[in-house]
mmCIF file of C-alpha atoms in Angstrom:
data_model
loop_
_atom_site.group_PDB
_atom_site.id
_atom_site.type_symbol
_atom_site.label_atom_id
_atom_site.label_comp_id
_atom_site.label_asym_id
_atom_site.label_seq_id
_atom_site.Cartn_x
_atom_site.Cartn_y
_atom_site.Cartn_z
ATOM 1 C CA UNK A 1 4.680 -33.916 -14.588
ATOM 2 C CA UNK A 2 6.190 -32.588 -12.209
ATOM 3 C CA UNK A 3 9.346 -30.378 -13.301
ATOM 4 C CA UNK A 4 11.270 -32.459 -11.647
ATOM 5 C CA UNK A 5 10.438 -35.204 -14.365
ATOM 6 C CA UNK A 6 11.318 -33.039 -17.159
ATOM 7 C CA UNK A 7 14.028 -31.921 -15.932
ATOM 8 C CA UNK A 8 15.822 -35.483 -15.104
ATOM 9 C CA UNK A 9 13.418 -36.858 -18.298
ATOM 10 C CA UNK A 10 15.478 -33.994 -20.405
ATOM 11 C CA UNK A 11 18.957 -34.537 -18.784
ATOM 12 C CA UNK A 12 19.383 -38.056 -19.307
ATOM 13 C CA UNK A 13 18.305 -36.874 -23.263
ATOM 14 C CA UNK A 14 14.865 -38.810 -23.368
ATOM 15 C CA UNK A 15 12.398 -37.836 -25.788
ATOM 16 C CA UNK A 16 8.874 -37.483 -24.401
ATOM 17 C CA UNK A 17 5.511 -35.896 -25.204
ATOM 18 C CA UNK A 18 4.107 -34.014 -23.084
ATOM 19 C CA UNK A 19 0.245 -34.133 -23.146
ATOM 20 C CA UNK A 20 -2.247 -32.166 -20.583
ATOM 21 C CA UNK A 21 -5.255 -32.075 -20.130
ATOM 22 C CA UNK A 22 -7.991 -30.820 -17.325
ATOM 23 C CA UNK A 23 -8.445 -32.546 -14.575
ATOM 24 C CA UNK A 24 -12.347 -31.974 -13.753
ATOM 25 C CA UNK A 25 -12.274 -36.412 -13.482
ATOM 26 C CA UNK A 26 -9.938 -38.336 -11.369
ATOM 27 C CA UNK A 27 -9.163 -42.156 -13.198
ATOM 28 C CA UNK A 28 -7.694 -43.003 -15.853
ATOM 29 C CA UNK A 29 -10.183 -43.969 -17.900
ATOM 30 C CA UNK A 30 -11.079 -39.996 -17.822
ATOM 31 C CA UNK A 31 -7.548 -39.137 -18.665
ATOM 32 C CA UNK A 32 -7.739 -41.185 -21.381
ATOM 33 C CA UNK A 33 -10.521 -40.592 -23.240
ATOM 34 C CA UNK A 34 -9.280 -36.387 -22.835
ATOM 35 C CA UNK A 35 -6.117 -37.126 -24.600
ATOM 36 C CA UNK A 36 -6.843 -39.501 -26.661
ATOM 37 C CA UNK A 37 -3.884 -42.145 -25.374
ATOM 38 C CA UNK A 38 -5.367 -45.558 -25.262
ATOM 39 C CA UNK A 39 -5.263 -46.247 -21.873
ATOM 40 C CA UNK A 40 -3.404 -50.157 -21.984
ATOM 41 C CA UNK A 41 -0.930 -48.246 -23.138
ATOM 42 C CA UNK A 42 -1.192 -44.690 -20.005
ATOM 43 C CA UNK A 43 0.264 -45.413 -16.608
ATOM 44 C CA UNK A 44 -1.252 -45.011 -13.468
ATOM 45 C CA UNK A 45 0.431 -43.376 -10.868
ATOM 46 C CA UNK A 46 -0.962 -44.929 -7.035
ATOM 47 C CA UNK A 47 0.317 -43.429 -4.154
ATOM 48 C CA UNK A 48 -0.427 -46.439 -1.563
ATOM 49 C CA UNK A 49 -0.360 -46.672 2.921
ATOM 50 C CA UNK A 50 1.793 -49.262 4.255
ATOM 51 C CA UNK A 51 1.323 -48.324 7.508
ATOM 52 C CA UNK A 52 4.108 -48.414 9.448
ATOM 53 C CA UNK A 53 6.368 -48.900 6.893
ATOM 54 C CA UNK A 54 5.663 -45.640 4.542
ATOM 55 C CA UNK A 55 4.230 -45.186 1.610
ATOM 56 C CA UNK A 56 5.267 -46.720 -1.739
ATOM 57 C CA UNK A 57 4.530 -45.428 -5.157
ATOM 58 C CA UNK A 58 2.995 -47.708 -7.990
ATOM 59 C CA UNK A 59 3.486 -47.716 -11.152
ATOM 60 C CA UNK A 60 0.578 -49.695 -13.342
ATOM 61 C CA UNK A 61 -1.509 -50.000 -17.052
ATOM 62 C CA UNK A 62 -3.548 -47.696 -16.463
ATOM 63 C CA UNK A 63 -6.475 -50.248 -17.906
ATOM 64 C CA UNK A 64 -5.521 -52.538 -14.709
ATOM 65 C CA UNK A 65 -6.375 -52.562 -11.112
ATOM 66 C CA UNK A 66 -4.528 -52.849 -7.771
ATOM 67 C CA UNK A 67 -4.567 -55.536 -5.971
ATOM 68 C CA UNK A 68 -4.381 -54.670 -2.564
ATOM 69 C CA UNK A 69 -3.791 -57.609 -0.355
ATOM 70 C CA UNK A 70 -1.487 -58.670 -2.521
ATOM 71 C CA UNK A 71 0.001 -55.843 -2.925
ATOM 72 C CA UNK A 72 -0.246 -56.202 1.230
ATOM 73 C CA UNK A 73 1.222 -59.571 1.125
ATOM 74 C CA UNK A 74 4.139 -58.758 -0.966
ATOM 75 C CA UNK A 75 5.145 -56.674 0.823
ATOM 76 C CA UNK A 76 4.748 -58.360 4.793
ATOM 77 C CA UNK A 77 2.878 -55.980 6.440
ATOM 78 C CA UNK A 78 -0.916 -56.133 7.222
ATOM 79 C CA UNK A 79 -2.453 -53.548 4.602
ATOM 80 C CA UNK A 80 -1.920 -51.149 2.066
ATOM 81 C CA UNK A 81 -4.661 -48.426 1.091
ATOM 82 C CA UNK A 82 -4.828 -46.183 -1.582
ATOM 83 C CA UNK A 83 -3.882 -42.712 -0.573
ATOM 84 C CA UNK A 84 -6.504 -40.573 -0.506
ATOM 85 C CA UNK A 85 -6.257 -37.449 -2.946
ATOM 86 C CA UNK A 86 -5.665 -34.724 -0.194
ATOM 87 C CA UNK A 87 -3.060 -36.658 1.470
ATOM 88 C CA UNK A 88 -1.320 -37.009 -1.853
ATOM 89 C CA UNK A 89 -1.284 -32.655 -2.751
ATOM 90 C CA UNK A 90 -0.646 -31.978 0.415
ATOM 91 C CA UNK A 91 2.549 -34.134 0.495
ATOM 92 C CA UNK A 92 3.197 -32.972 -3.275
ATOM 93 C CA UNK A 93 3.767 -29.369 -2.358
ATOM 94 C CA UNK A 94 7.449 -29.105 -3.931
ATOM 95 C CA UNK A 95 7.090 -31.066 -6.911
#
C-alpha cells in the first residue's frame, strides 16, 4: 500500500490492517495464499489503457476476471488493455 493511501486512511479515521507479503509472483491468487486472506474478499487493482482516452484504475473482487471488451463498450472506447507491469511501475514513482 502506498504511503499516500495510508496517510489518507489515517486522516479520515478509517480503521485498517496493513498486511504485507513478499510479492514473488504476480496475481490475486498468490496474494491470497501468501496472506491467508480469502480471494473473494480481496480487492485487486488493475490499470487499464483506454488508448487516446488515457488510463483508468479498476478495483474489483480478487476472484473475478475483467471483461476488457465490456469495459471498452461501457466507456465508449474502441479497445482497452491491461497496462504492462513495467509501465505501471514507471508511472508510480511518486507514491
